[in-house]
Amino acid sequence: MDIVTLFNLEDLLICAVILVAALGAVLHRNLLAAVVFAGVVSLAVSYLFLRLSAPDVAMTEAAIGAGITTVIFLIAVRRTEEVEREEP
Amino acid sequence: MKQIVAVVALATLAILLWQLAPIAMPSGLGVVAQHYAEHGVQDNRGANLVTSVVVNYRGFDTLGEVTVLFLSVSGAAFVLRRRTGLEVHEPRRASEIVRTGARLLFAPIVLFGTYIFVHGHLTPGGGFQGGAVVASGVLLLLLANKDHPLPHGFLSWTESLSGLGFVAAGLAGLWAGGSFLANRGILPLGTWNQLFSAGVIPVIYTFVGLKVGSELATLLDVMMHAADEEVHQ
């Protein structure tokens, strides 16, 4: 299976979104923003799962990855500090 | 130094993954997958083959997953348990629109989650997805009013009874069909693609949905209230 037949232009765009959002999640100093970036990664990945004919996995990823996990992380961030400290 | 180590580790991982890629992307179905694809429909009469695999062929793994989820929720509830006697600061209330909207949307969201896990053997989705949707309905209530009273007794009874129900369905399979979680001889398999079909699979997936939904709802409630206390201490 060739990668060009598997992915059309939109899918590659979604892949780019995943990469950018993942970098944002890792690099952003504001943890609230980082959590939202991680949620965007999950949402975009769930679209990819759908495109790869795995609707069951896509639903799990959207409901648990983008929904519940994001909320749990947000609550945890609220409990701690919102901005990551510089490493000593 | 730390960055150099990170770069080297990433490069090693990339090389390893690159070499694994041809193994991870086989050209056809494996032997086991081939068996599931060919025999799934006549074994279980489930329209959604994924559910047949998750609940029947790999049902024991699903029981393990549900147990892991249960343990993690109990662990979170134990660590973050509510301490009494603290002065509770009056939280800022959500607006009237949010509160009314949450009350209005709660029932449709729970209904939709229920639909997902009841139709797990027919359409994509199942216990885990439906349970997560039900829990997101509860989350909406908690977001609108953090002190919304949740029926804790009801939730823990639902959780325990559905876990027991899962095991009981597995034992019924052992008794009637000869192996744990066997889908033979308990309930009629019915006609393919009907709501009441696929034998014991929808029953088990309903138990999984109820269990996951009540567990996640409890987890969210525990997290929300644990967050408060730290802030107001």
PDB file of C-alpha atoms in Angstrom:
ATOM      1  CA  MET A   1       0.000   0.000   0.000  1.00  0.00           C
ATOM      2  CA  ASP A   2       1.529   3.267  -1.088  1.00  0.00           C
ATOM      3  CA  ILE A   3       1.347   6.277   1.164  1.00  0.00           C
ATOM      4  CA  VAL A   4      -0.046   8.444  -1.642  1.00  0.00           C
ATOM      5  CA  THR A   5      -3.034   6.157  -2.192  1.00  0.00           C
ATOM      6  CA  LEU A   6      -3.637   5.871   1.548  1.00  0.00           C
ATOM      7  CA  PHE A   7      -3.622   9.586   2.256  1.00  0.00           C
ATOM      8  CA  ASN A   8      -5.065  12.398   0.207  1.00  0.00           C
ATOM      9  CA  LEU A   9      -4.207  16.048   0.655  1.00  0.00           C
ATOM     10  CA  GLU A  10      -6.645  16.643   3.526  1.00  0.00           C
ATOM     11  CA  ASP A  11      -5.232  13.747   5.489  1.00  0.00           C
ATOM     12  CA  LEU A  12      -1.704  15.028   5.103  1.00  0.00           C
ATOM     13  CA  LEU A  13      -2.965  18.424   6.286  1.00  0.00           C
ATOM     14  CA  ILE A  14      -4.437  16.721   9.362  1.00  0.00           C
ATOM     15  CA  CYS A  15      -1.082  14.993   9.905  1.00  0.00           C
ATOM     16  CA  ALA A  16       0.587  18.413   9.838  1.00  0.00           C
ATOM     17  CA  VAL A  17      -1.960  19.672  12.386  1.00  0.00           C
ATOM     18  CA  ILE A  18      -1.126  16.690  14.620  1.00  0.00           C
ATOM     19  CA  LEU A  19       2.595  17.433  14.442  1.00  0.00           C
ATOM     20  CA  VAL A  20       2.182  21.147  15.137  1.00  0.00           C
ATOM     21  CA  ALA A  21      -0.260  20.560  18.007  1.00  0.00           C
ATOM     22  CA  ALA A  22       2.003  17.897  19.509  1.00  0.00           C
ATOM     23  CA  LEU A  23       4.959  20.289  19.411  1.00  0.00           C
ATOM     24  CA  GLY A  24       2.750  22.933  20.990  1.00  0.00           C
ATOM     25  CA  ALA A  25       1.728  20.537  23.751  1.00  0.00           C
ATOM     26  CA  VAL A  26       5.356  19.753  24.532  1.00  0.00           C
ATOM     27  CA  LEU A  27       6.850  23.213  24.193  1.00  0.00           C
ATOM     28  CA  HIS A  28       4.177  25.612  25.446  1.00  0.00           C
ATOM     29  CA  ARG A  29       5.000  27.077  28.866  1.00  0.00           C
ATOM     30  CA  ASN A  30       1.377  27.643  29.788  1.00  0.00           C
ATOM     31  CA  LEU A  31       0.096  24.255  30.899  1.00  0.00           C
ATOM     32  CA  LEU A  32      -3.517  25.164  30.149  1.00  0.00           C
ATOM     33  CA  ALA A  33      -2.585  25.788  26.512  1.00  0.00           C
ATOM     34  CA  ALA A  34      -0.512  22.608  26.435  1.00  0.00           C
ATOM     35  CA  VAL A  35      -3.501  20.550  27.579  1.00  0.00           C
ATOM     36  CA  VAL A  36      -5.682  22.098  24.887  1.00  0.00           C
ATOM     37  CA  PHE A  37      -2.990  21.297  22.295  1.00  0.00           C
ATOM     38  CA  ALA A  38      -2.972  17.682  23.499  1.00  0.00           C
ATOM     39  CA  GLY A  39      -6.741  17.597  23.058  1.00  0.00           C
ATOM     40  CA  VAL A  40      -6.349  18.868  19.496  1.00  0.00           C
ATOM     41  CA  VAL A  41      -3.861  16.048  18.829  1.00  0.00           C
ATOM     42  CA  SER A  42      -6.426  13.482  20.016  1.00  0.00           C
ATOM     43  CA  LEU A  43      -9.190  14.981  17.934  1.00  0.00           C
ATOM     44  CA  ALA A  44      -7.068  15.034  14.771  1.00  0.00           C
ATOM     45  CA  VAL A  45      -5.817  11.495  15.418  1.00  0.00           C
ATOM     46  CA  SER A  46      -9.411  10.321  15.775  1.00  0.00           C
ATOM     47  CA  TYR A  47     -10.122  11.761  12.318  1.00  0.00           C
ATOM     48  CA  LEU A  48      -7.177   9.742  10.964  1.00  0.00           C
ATOM     49  CA  PHE A  49      -8.544   6.582  12.598  1.00  0.00           C
ATOM     50  CA  LEU A  50     -11.856   7.244  10.889  1.00  0.00           C
ATOM     51  CA  ARG A  51     -10.108   7.654   7.537  1.00  0.00           C
ATOM     52  CA  LEU A  52      -8.283   4.369   8.110  1.00  0.00           C
ATOM     53  CA  SER A  53     -11.690   2.614   8.498  1.00  0.00           C
ATOM     54  CA  ALA A  54     -11.512   2.174  12.258  1.00  0.00           C
ATOM     55  CA  PRO A  55     -14.628   4.015  13.487  1.00  0.00           C
ATOM     56  CA  ASP A  56     -14.625   2.166  16.811  1.00  0.00           C
ATOM     57  CA  VAL A  57     -11.124   3.351  17.651  1.00  0.00           C
ATOM     58  CA  ALA A  58     -11.974   6.839  16.371  1.00  0.00           C
ATOM     59  CA  MET A  59     -14.932   7.064  18.750  1.00  0.00           C
ATOM     60  CA  THR A  60     -12.822   5.933  21.672  1.00  0.00           C
ATOM     61  CA  GLU A  61     -10.114   8.434  20.838  1.00  0.00           C
ATOM     62  CA  ALA A  62     -12.590  11.296  20.460  1.00  0.00           C
ATOM     63  CA  ALA A  63     -14.603  10.497  23.596  1.00  0.00           C
ATOM     64  CA  ILE A  64     -11.795   9.479  25.931  1.00  0.00           C
ATOM     65  CA  GLY A  65      -8.685  11.115  24.435  1.00  0.00           C
ATOM     66  CA  ALA A  66     -10.136  14.445  23.398  1.00  0.00           C
ATOM     67  CA  GLY A  67     -12.974  14.588  25.939  1.00  0.00           C
ATOM     68  CA  ILE A  68     -12.519  12.995  29.347  1.00  0.00           C
ATOM     69  CA  THR A  69      -8.692  13.006  29.442  1.00  0.00           C
ATOM     70  CA  THR A  70      -8.504  16.686  28.508  1.00  0.00           C
ATOM     71  CA  VAL A  71     -10.964  17.565  31.248  1.00  0.00           C
ATOM     72  CA  ILE A  72      -9.101  15.490  33.836  1.00  0.00           C
ATOM     73  CA  PHE A  73      -5.833  17.189  32.864  1.00  0.00           C
ATOM     74  CA  LEU A  74      -7.506  20.616  33.048  1.00  0.00           C
ATOM     75  CA  ILE A  75      -8.760  19.871  36.555  1.00  0.00           C
ATOM     76  CA  ALA A  76      -5.287  18.673  37.527  1.00  0.00           C
ATOM     77  CA  VAL A  77      -3.692  21.831  36.101  1.00  0.00           C
ATOM     78  CA  ARG A  78      -6.126  23.996  38.036  1.00  0.00           C
ATOM     79  CA  ARG A  79      -4.970  22.194  41.154  1.00  0.00           C
ATOM     80  CA  THR A  80      -1.307  22.921  40.486  1.00  0.00           C
ATOM     81  CA  GLU A  81       0.466  25.829  38.809  1.00  0.00           C
ATOM     82  CA  GLU A  82      -0.652  27.125  35.470  1.00  0.00           C
ATOM     83  CA  VAL A  83       2.728  28.148  34.129  1.00  0.00           C
ATOM     84  CA  GLU A  84       5.630  25.761  33.892  1.00  0.00           C
ATOM     85  CA  ARG A  85       8.732  26.942  35.724  1.00  0.00           C
ATOM     86  CA  GLU A  86      12.093  27.341  34.043  1.00  0.00           C
ATOM     87  CA  GLU A  87      14.326  24.393  34.767  1.00  0.00           C
ATOM     88  CA  PRO A  88      17.037  25.301  37.269  1.00  0.00           C
TER      89      PRO A  88
ATOM     90  CA  MET B   1      24.146  17.273  27.814  1.00  0.00           C
ATOM     91  CA  LYS B   2      20.510  16.454  28.501  1.00  0.00           C
ATOM     92  CA  GLN B   3      19.528  17.645  25.037  1.00  0.00           C
ATOM     93  CA  ILE B   4      22.228  15.565  23.364  1.00  0.00           C
ATOM     94  CA  VAL B   5      20.977  12.470  25.181  1.00  0.00           C
ATOM     95  CA  ALA B   6      17.416  13.262  24.097  1.00  0.00           C
ATOM     96  CA  VAL B   7      18.442  13.692  20.458  1.00  0.00           C
ATOM     97  CA  VAL B   8      20.460  10.449  20.468  1.00  0.00           C
ATOM     98  CA  ALA B   9      17.585   8.548  22.078  1.00  0.00           C
ATOM     99  CA  LEU B  10      15.129   9.927  19.519  1.00  0.00           C
ATOM    100  CA  ALA B  11      17.433   9.052  16.631  1.00  0.00           C
ATOM    101  CA  THR B  12      17.848   5.481  17.909  1.00  0.00           C
ATOM    102  CA  LEU B  13      14.099   5.137  18.295  1.00  0.00           C
ATOM    103  CA  ALA B  14      13.541   6.476  14.780  1.00  0.00           C
ATOM    104  CA  ILE B  15      15.996   3.975  13.286  1.00  0.00           C
ATOM    105  CA  LEU B  16      14.400   1.092  15.203  1.00  0.00           C
ATOM    106  CA  LEU B  17      10.887   2.112  14.165  1.00  0.00           C
ATOM    107  CA  TRP B  18      11.979   2.520  10.552  1.00  0.00           C
ATOM    108  CA  GLN B  19      13.212  -1.063  10.551  1.00  0.00           C
ATOM    109  CA  LEU B  20      10.057  -2.302  12.257  1.00  0.00           C
ATOM    110  CA  ALA B  21       7.742  -0.622   9.759  1.00  0.00           C
ATOM    111  CA  PRO B  22       7.562  -3.503   7.235  1.00  0.00           C
ATOM    112  CA  ILE B  23       6.764  -5.974  10.028  1.00  0.00           C
ATOM    113  CA  ALA B  24       4.125  -3.728  11.548  1.00  0.00           C
ATOM    114  CA  MET B  25       2.321  -3.247   8.222  1.00  0.00           C
ATOM    115  CA  PRO B  26       1.665  -6.771   6.930  1.00  0.00           C
ATOM    116  CA  SER B  27       0.150  -7.064   3.476  1.00  0.00           C
ATOM    117  CA  GLY B  28      -2.812  -9.236   4.495  1.00  0.00           C
ATOM    118  CA  LEU B  29      -4.701 -10.433   7.558  1.00  0.00           C
ATOM    119  CA  GLY B  30      -2.858 -12.608  10.040  1.00  0.00           C
ATOM    120  CA  VAL B  31      -3.991 -16.146  10.834  1.00  0.00           C
ATOM    121  CA  VAL B  32      -6.045 -15.145  13.883  1.00  0.00           C
ATOM    122  CA  ALA B  33      -7.540 -12.082  12.180  1.00  0.00           C
ATOM    123  CA  GLN B  34      -8.421 -14.245   9.172  1.00  0.00           C
ATOM    124  CA  HIS B  35     -10.312 -16.627  11.465  1.00  0.00           C
ATOM    125  CA  TYR B  36     -12.229 -13.768  13.099  1.00  0.00           C
ATOM    126  CA  ALA B  37     -13.107 -12.243   9.741  1.00  0.00           C
ATOM    127  CA  GLU B  38     -14.372 -15.539   8.329  1.00  0.00           C
ATOM    128  CA  HIS B  39     -16.147 -16.997  11.362  1.00  0.00           C
ATOM    129  CA  GLY B  40     -17.168 -13.849  13.248  1.00  0.00           C
ATOM    130  CA  VAL B  41     -20.607 -13.469  11.734  1.00  0.00           C
ATOM    131  CA  GLN B  42     -21.665 -17.111  12.003  1.00  0.00           C
ATOM    132  CA  ASP B  43     -20.208 -17.503  15.507  1.00  0.00           C
ATOM    133  CA  ASN B  44     -21.812 -14.439  17.029  1.00  0.00           C
ATOM    134  CA  ARG B  45     -24.311 -12.905  14.546  1.00  0.00           C
ATOM    135  CA  GLY B  46     -22.890  -9.517  15.395  1.00  0.00           C
ATOM    136  CA  ALA B  47     -22.990  -6.916  12.655  1.00  0.00           C
ATOM    137  CA  ASN B  48     -20.014  -5.112  14.179  1.00  0.00           C
ATOM    138  CA  LEU B  49     -17.098  -7.523  13.981  1.00  0.00           C
ATOM    139  CA  VAL B  50     -14.961  -5.341  16.245  1.00  0.00           C
ATOM    140  CA  THR B  51     -17.456  -5.860  19.054  1.00  0.00           C
ATOM    141  CA  SER B  52     -17.418  -9.609  18.490  1.00  0.00           C
ATOM    142  CA  VAL B  53     -13.674  -9.553  18.959  1.00  0.00           C
ATOM    143  CA  VAL B  54     -13.684  -7.196  21.941  1.00  0.00           C
ATOM    144  CA  VAL B  55     -16.510  -8.834  23.877  1.00  0.00           C
ATOM    145  CA  ASN B  56     -16.404 -12.448  22.772  1.00  0.00           C
ATOM    146  CA  TYR B  57     -13.071 -13.643  21.387  1.00  0.00           C
ATOM    147  CA  ARG B  58     -11.073 -11.251  23.530  1.00  0.00           C
ATOM    148  CA  GLY B  59     -13.678 -10.861  26.264  1.00  0.00           C
ATOM    149  CA  PHE B  60     -11.261 -11.849  28.973  1.00  0.00           C
ATOM    150  CA  ASP B  61      -8.982  -8.944  28.004  1.00  0.00           C
ATOM    151  CA  THR B  62     -11.965  -6.611  28.217  1.00  0.00           C
ATOM    152  CA  LEU B  63     -12.695  -7.863  31.723  1.00  0.00           C
ATOM    153  CA  GLY B  64      -9.076  -7.071  32.554  1.00  0.00           C
ATOM    154  CA  GLU B  65      -9.361  -3.568  31.090  1.00  0.00           C
ATOM    155  CA  VAL B  66     -12.514  -2.869  33.064  1.00  0.00           C
ATOM    156  CA  THR B  67     -10.731  -4.074  36.200  1.00  0.00           C
ATOM    157  CA  VAL B  68      -7.762  -1.797  35.526  1.00  0.00           C
ATOM    158  CA  LEU B  69     -10.127   1.157  35.112  1.00  0.00           C
ATOM    159  CA  PHE B  70     -11.871   0.229  38.352  1.00  0.00           C
ATOM    160  CA  LEU B  71      -8.568   0.045  40.206  1.00  0.00           C
ATOM    161  CA  SER B  72      -7.367   3.390  38.884  1.00  0.00           C
ATOM    162  CA  VAL B  73     -10.629   5.095  39.825  1.00  0.00           C
ATOM    163  CA  SER B  74     -10.547   3.570  43.304  1.00  0.00           C
ATOM    164  CA  GLY B  75      -6.932   4.675  43.639  1.00  0.00           C
ATOM    165  CA  ALA B  76      -7.792   8.240  42.625  1.00  0.00           C
ATOM    166  CA  ALA B  77     -10.767   8.283  44.987  1.00  0.00           C
ATOM    167  CA  PHE B  78      -8.585   6.995  47.818  1.00  0.00           C
ATOM    168  CA  VAL B  79      -5.763   9.496  47.275  1.00  0.00           C
ATOM    169  CA  LEU B  80      -8.014  12.484  46.587  1.00  0.00           C
ATOM    170  CA  ARG B  81     -10.749  11.613  49.036  1.00  0.00           C
ATOM    171  CA  ARG B  82     -12.883  14.385  50.362  1.00  0.00           C
ATOM    172  CA  ARG B  83     -11.679  15.808  53.620  1.00  0.00           C
ATOM    173  CA  THR B  84     -14.410  17.166  55.821  1.00  0.00           C
ATOM    174  CA  GLY B  85     -14.262  20.076  58.206  1.00  0.00           C
ATOM    175  CA  LEU B  86     -12.681  22.458  55.719  1.00  0.00           C
ATOM    176  CA  GLU B  87     -14.164  25.842  55.190  1.00  0.00           C
ATOM    177  CA  VAL B  88     -15.678  25.785  51.723  1.00  0.00           C
ATOM    178  CA  HIS B  89     -15.340  29.011  49.827  1.00  0.00           C
ATOM    179  CA  GLU B  90     -18.421  29.965  47.848  1.00  0.00           C
ATOM    180  CA  PRO B  91     -17.433  29.280  44.215  1.00  0.00           C
ATOM    181  CA  ARG B  92     -18.358  31.639  41.438  1.00  0.00           C
ATOM    182  CA  ARG B  93     -21.650  30.448  40.006  1.00  0.00           C
ATOM    183  CA  ALA B  94     -22.084  29.623  36.360  1.00  0.00           C
ATOM    184  CA  SER B  95     -24.515  31.809  34.465  1.00  0.00           C
ATOM    185  CA  GLU B  96     -28.202  31.025  34.192  1.00  0.00           C
ATOM    186  CA  ILE B  97     -27.798  30.017  30.538  1.00  0.00           C
ATOM    187  CA  VAL B  98     -25.089  27.480  31.339  1.00  0.00           C
ATOM    188  CA  ARG B  99     -27.034  25.997  34.244  1.00  0.00           C
ATOM    189  CA  THR B 100     -30.300  25.682  32.332  1.00  0.00           C
ATOM    190  CA  GLY B 101     -28.539  24.400  29.221  1.00  0.00           C
ATOM    191  CA  ALA B 102     -26.700  21.767  31.214  1.00  0.00           C
ATOM    192  CA  ARG B 103     -29.918  20.529  32.796  1.00  0.00           C
ATOM    193  CA  LEU B 104     -31.584  20.469  29.393  1.00  0.00           C
ATOM    194  CA  LEU B 105     -28.730  18.640  27.645  1.00  0.00           C
ATOM    195  CA  PHE B 106     -28.014  16.093  30.386  1.00  0.00           C
ATOM    196  CA  ALA B 107     -30.826  13.703  29.454  1.00  0.00           C
ATOM    197  CA  PRO B 108     -30.145  13.659  25.666  1.00  0.00           C
ATOM    198  CA  ILE B 109     -26.416  13.108  26.262  1.00  0.00           C
ATOM    199  CA  VAL B 110     -27.036  10.186  28.616  1.00  0.00           C
ATOM    200  CA  LEU B 111     -29.589   8.795  26.169  1.00  0.00           C
ATOM    201  CA  PHE B 112     -27.055   9.035  23.340  1.00  0.00           C
ATOM    202  CA  GLY B 113     -24.393   7.266  25.415  1.00  0.00           C
ATOM    203  CA  THR B 114     -26.897   4.545  26.235  1.00  0.00           C
ATOM    204  CA  TYR B 115     -27.731   4.224  22.552  1.00  0.00           C
ATOM    205  CA  ILE B 116     -24.035   3.791  21.745  1.00  0.00           C
ATOM    206  CA  PHE B 117     -23.465   0.926  24.151  1.00  0.00           C
ATOM    207  CA  VAL B 118     -26.818  -0.787  23.567  1.00  0.00           C
ATOM    208  CA  HIS B 119     -26.113  -0.809  19.814  1.00  0.00           C
ATOM    209  CA  GLY B 120     -22.495  -1.830  20.307  1.00  0.00           C
ATOM    210  CA  HIS B 121     -22.986  -5.063  18.389  1.00  0.00           C
ATOM    211  CA  LEU B 122     -24.583  -3.279  15.423  1.00  0.00           C
ATOM    212  CA  THR B 123     -22.832   0.062  14.945  1.00  0.00           C
ATOM    213  CA  PRO B 124     -19.350   1.340  15.770  1.00  0.00           C
ATOM    214  CA  GLY B 125     -18.798   2.050  19.414  1.00  0.00           C
ATOM    215  CA  GLY B 126     -19.692   0.143  22.521  1.00  0.00           C
ATOM    216  CA  GLY B 127     -19.313   0.043  26.257  1.00  0.00           C
ATOM    217  CA  PHE B 128     -16.225   2.201  26.613  1.00  0.00           C
ATOM    218  CA  GLN B 129     -17.335   4.878  24.166  1.00  0.00           C
ATOM    219  CA  GLY B 130     -20.917   4.961  25.434  1.00  0.00           C
ATOM    220  CA  GLY B 131     -19.738   5.049  29.028  1.00  0.00           C
ATOM    221  CA  ALA B 132     -17.466   7.988  28.263  1.00  0.00           C
ATOM    222  CA  VAL B 133     -20.362   9.852  26.647  1.00  0.00           C
ATOM    223  CA  VAL B 134     -22.575   9.217  29.694  1.00  0.00           C
ATOM    224  CA  ALA B 135     -19.786  10.496  31.939  1.00  0.00           C
ATOM    225  CA  SER B 136     -19.462  13.628  29.803  1.00  0.00           C
ATOM    226  CA  GLY B 137     -23.138  14.316  30.503  1.00  0.00           C
ATOM    227  CA  VAL B 138     -22.382  14.129  34.222  1.00  0.00           C
ATOM    228  CA  LEU B 139     -19.388  16.392  33.622  1.00  0.00           C
ATOM    229  CA  LEU B 140     -21.672  19.006  32.089  1.00  0.00           C
ATOM    230  CA  LEU B 141     -23.822  18.979  35.224  1.00  0.00           C
ATOM    231  CA  LEU B 142     -20.734  19.352  37.405  1.00  0.00           C
ATOM    232  CA  LEU B 143     -19.378  22.208  35.282  1.00  0.00           C
ATOM    233  CA  ALA B 144     -22.643  24.098  35.570  1.00  0.00           C
ATOM    234  CA  ASN B 145     -22.884  23.541  39.306  1.00  0.00           C
ATOM    235  CA  LYS B 146     -19.868  22.067  41.040  1.00  0.00           C
ATOM    236  CA  ASP B 147     -21.888  21.000  44.047  1.00  0.00           C
ATOM    237  CA  HIS B 148     -24.558  19.291  42.028  1.00  0.00           C
ATOM    238  CA  PRO B 149     -25.583  16.339  44.196  1.00  0.00           C
ATOM    239  CA  LEU B 150     -24.636  13.069  42.529  1.00  0.00           C
ATOM    240  CA  PRO B 151     -26.310   9.841  43.639  1.00  0.00           C
ATOM    241  CA  HIS B 152     -23.125   8.241  44.989  1.00  0.00           C
ATOM    242  CA  GLY B 153     -24.921   5.191  46.324  1.00  0.00           C
ATOM    243  CA  PHE B 154     -26.614   4.591  42.988  1.00  0.00           C
ATOM    244  CA  LEU B 155     -23.334   5.050  41.103  1.00  0.00           C
ATOM    245  CA  SER B 156     -21.377   2.628  43.248  1.00  0.00           C
ATOM    246  CA  TRP B 157     -24.166   0.044  43.180  1.00  0.00           C
ATOM    247  CA  THR B 158     -24.424   0.333  39.376  1.00  0.00           C
ATOM    248  CA  GLU B 159     -20.673  -0.039  39.124  1.00  0.00           C
ATOM    249  CA  SER B 160     -20.480  -3.098  41.394  1.00  0.00           C
ATOM    250  CA  LEU B 161     -23.534  -4.841  39.989  1.00  0.00           C
ATOM    251  CA  SER B 162     -22.467  -4.406  36.380  1.00  0.00           C
ATOM    252  CA  GLY B 163     -19.015  -5.761  37.204  1.00  0.00           C
ATOM    253  CA  LEU B 164     -20.678  -8.752  38.828  1.00  0.00           C
ATOM    254  CA  GLY B 165     -22.976  -9.063  35.825  1.00  0.00           C
ATOM    255  CA  PHE B 166     -20.017  -9.233  33.455  1.00  0.00           C
ATOM    256  CA  VAL B 167     -18.432 -12.043  35.483  1.00  0.00           C
ATOM    257  CA  ALA B 168     -21.805 -13.786  35.828  1.00  0.00           C
ATOM    258  CA  ALA B 169     -22.278 -13.683  32.033  1.00  0.00           C
ATOM    259  CA  GLY B 170     -18.812 -15.159  31.655  1.00  0.00           C
ATOM    260  CA  LEU B 171     -19.602 -17.936  34.128  1.00  0.00           C
ATOM    261  CA  ALA B 172     -22.905 -18.604  32.362  1.00  0.00           C
ATOM    262  CA  GLY B 173     -20.866 -19.126  29.202  1.00  0.00           C
ATOM    263  CA  LEU B 174     -18.617 -21.523  31.086  1.00  0.00           C
ATOM    264  CA  TRP B 175     -21.669 -23.441  32.269  1.00  0.00           C
ATOM    265  CA  ALA B 176     -23.641 -23.481  29.010  1.00  0.00           C
ATOM    266  CA  GLY B 177     -21.007 -23.194  26.304  1.00  0.00           C
ATOM    267  CA  GLY B 178     -17.945 -24.846  27.775  1.00  0.00           C
ATOM    268  CA  SER B 179     -15.614 -21.876  28.129  1.00  0.00           C
ATOM    269  CA  PHE B 180     -15.546 -18.596  30.052  1.00  0.00           C
ATOM    270  CA  LEU B 181     -17.525 -15.898  28.170  1.00  0.00           C
ATOM    271  CA  ALA B 182     -18.591 -18.410  25.493  1.00  0.00           C
ATOM    272  CA  ASN B 183     -21.493 -17.079  23.459  1.00  0.00           C
ATOM    273  CA  ARG B 184     -23.351 -20.347  23.125  1.00  0.00           C
ATOM    274  CA  GLY B 185     -26.502 -21.689  24.707  1.00  0.00           C
ATOM    275  CA  ILE B 186     -27.313 -18.732  26.966  1.00  0.00           C
ATOM    276  CA  LEU B 187     -29.325 -16.409  24.782  1.00  0.00           C
ATOM    277  CA  PRO B 188     -30.495 -17.130  21.222  1.00  0.00           C
ATOM    278  CA  LEU B 189     -28.195 -15.657  18.598  1.00  0.00           C
ATOM    279  CA  GLY B 190     -31.163 -14.243  16.678  1.00  0.00           C
ATOM    280  CA  THR B 191     -31.116 -12.658  13.256  1.00  0.00           C
ATOM    281  CA  TRP B 192     -28.081 -10.796  11.993  1.00  0.00           C
ATOM    282  CA  ASN B 193     -28.291  -7.004  12.340  1.00  0.00           C
ATOM    283  CA  GLN B 194     -31.266  -6.952  14.740  1.00  0.00           C
ATOM    284  CA  LEU B 195     -31.207  -5.185  18.100  1.00  0.00           C
ATOM    285  CA  PHE B 196     -31.916  -8.426  19.977  1.00  0.00           C
ATOM    286  CA  SER B 197     -29.244 -10.550  18.383  1.00  0.00           C
ATOM    287  CA  ALA B 198     -25.661 -11.674  18.912  1.00  0.00           C
ATOM    288  CA  GLY B 199     -26.576 -13.648  22.051  1.00  0.00           C
ATOM    289  CA  VAL B 200     -24.954 -12.410  25.214  1.00  0.00           C
ATOM    290  CA  ILE B 201     -22.754  -9.742  23.565  1.00  0.00           C
ATOM    291  CA  PRO B 202     -25.147  -6.743  23.933  1.00  0.00           C
ATOM    292  CA  VAL B 203     -25.830  -7.745  27.545  1.00  0.00           C
ATOM    293  CA  ILE B 204     -22.123  -7.740  28.372  1.00  0.00           C
ATOM    294  CA  TYR B 205     -21.536  -4.481  26.501  1.00  0.00           C
ATOM    295  CA  THR B 206     -24.392  -2.868  28.417  1.00  0.00           C
ATOM    296  CA  PHE B 207     -22.728  -3.933  31.651  1.00  0.00           C
ATOM    297  CA  VAL B 208     -19.412  -2.520  30.421  1.00  0.00           C
ATOM    298  CA  GLY B 209     -21.109   0.757  29.439  1.00  0.00           C
ATOM    299  CA  LEU B 210     -22.808   1.150  32.815  1.00  0.00           C
ATOM    300  CA  LYS B 211     -19.606   0.295  34.639  1.00  0.00           C
ATOM    301  CA  VAL B 212     -17.391   2.658  32.644  1.00  0.00           C
ATOM    302  CA  GLY B 213     -19.980   5.448  32.823  1.00  0.00           C
ATOM    303  CA  SER B 214     -20.403   5.257  36.594  1.00  0.00           C
ATOM    304  CA  GLU B 215     -16.653   4.908  37.168  1.00  0.00           C
ATOM    305  CA  LEU B 216     -15.741   7.917  35.030  1.00  0.00           C
ATOM    306  CA  ALA B 217     -18.537   9.981  36.584  1.00  0.00           C
ATOM    307  CA  THR B 218     -17.211   9.158  40.051  1.00  0.00           C
ATOM    308  CA  LEU B 219     -13.665   9.974  38.966  1.00  0.00           C
ATOM    309  CA  LEU B 220     -14.714  13.391  37.617  1.00  0.00           C
ATOM    310  CA  ASP B 221     -16.630  14.160  40.799  1.00  0.00           C
ATOM    311  CA  VAL B 222     -13.661  13.183  42.975  1.00  0.00           C
ATOM    312  CA  MET B 223     -11.266  15.266  40.864  1.00  0.00           C
ATOM    313  CA  MET B 224     -13.491  18.340  40.886  1.00  0.00           C
ATOM    314  CA  HIS B 225     -13.855  18.321  44.647  1.00  0.00           C
ATOM    315  CA  ALA B 226     -10.241  17.475  45.352  1.00  0.00           C
ATOM    316  CA  ALA B 227      -9.280  20.505  43.258  1.00  0.00           C
ATOM    317  CA  ASP B 228     -11.376  22.783  45.466  1.00  0.00           C
ATOM    318  CA  GLU B 229      -9.831  21.852  48.695  1.00  0.00           C
ATOM    319  CA  GLU B 230      -6.281  22.451  47.597  1.00  0.00           C
ATOM    320  CA  VAL B 231      -7.256  25.903  46.383  1.00  0.00           C
ATOM    321  CA  HIS B 232      -9.083  26.924  49.531  1.00  0.00           C
ATOM    322  CA  GLN B 233      -6.782  25.472  52.137  1.00  0.00           C
TER     323      GLN B 233
END
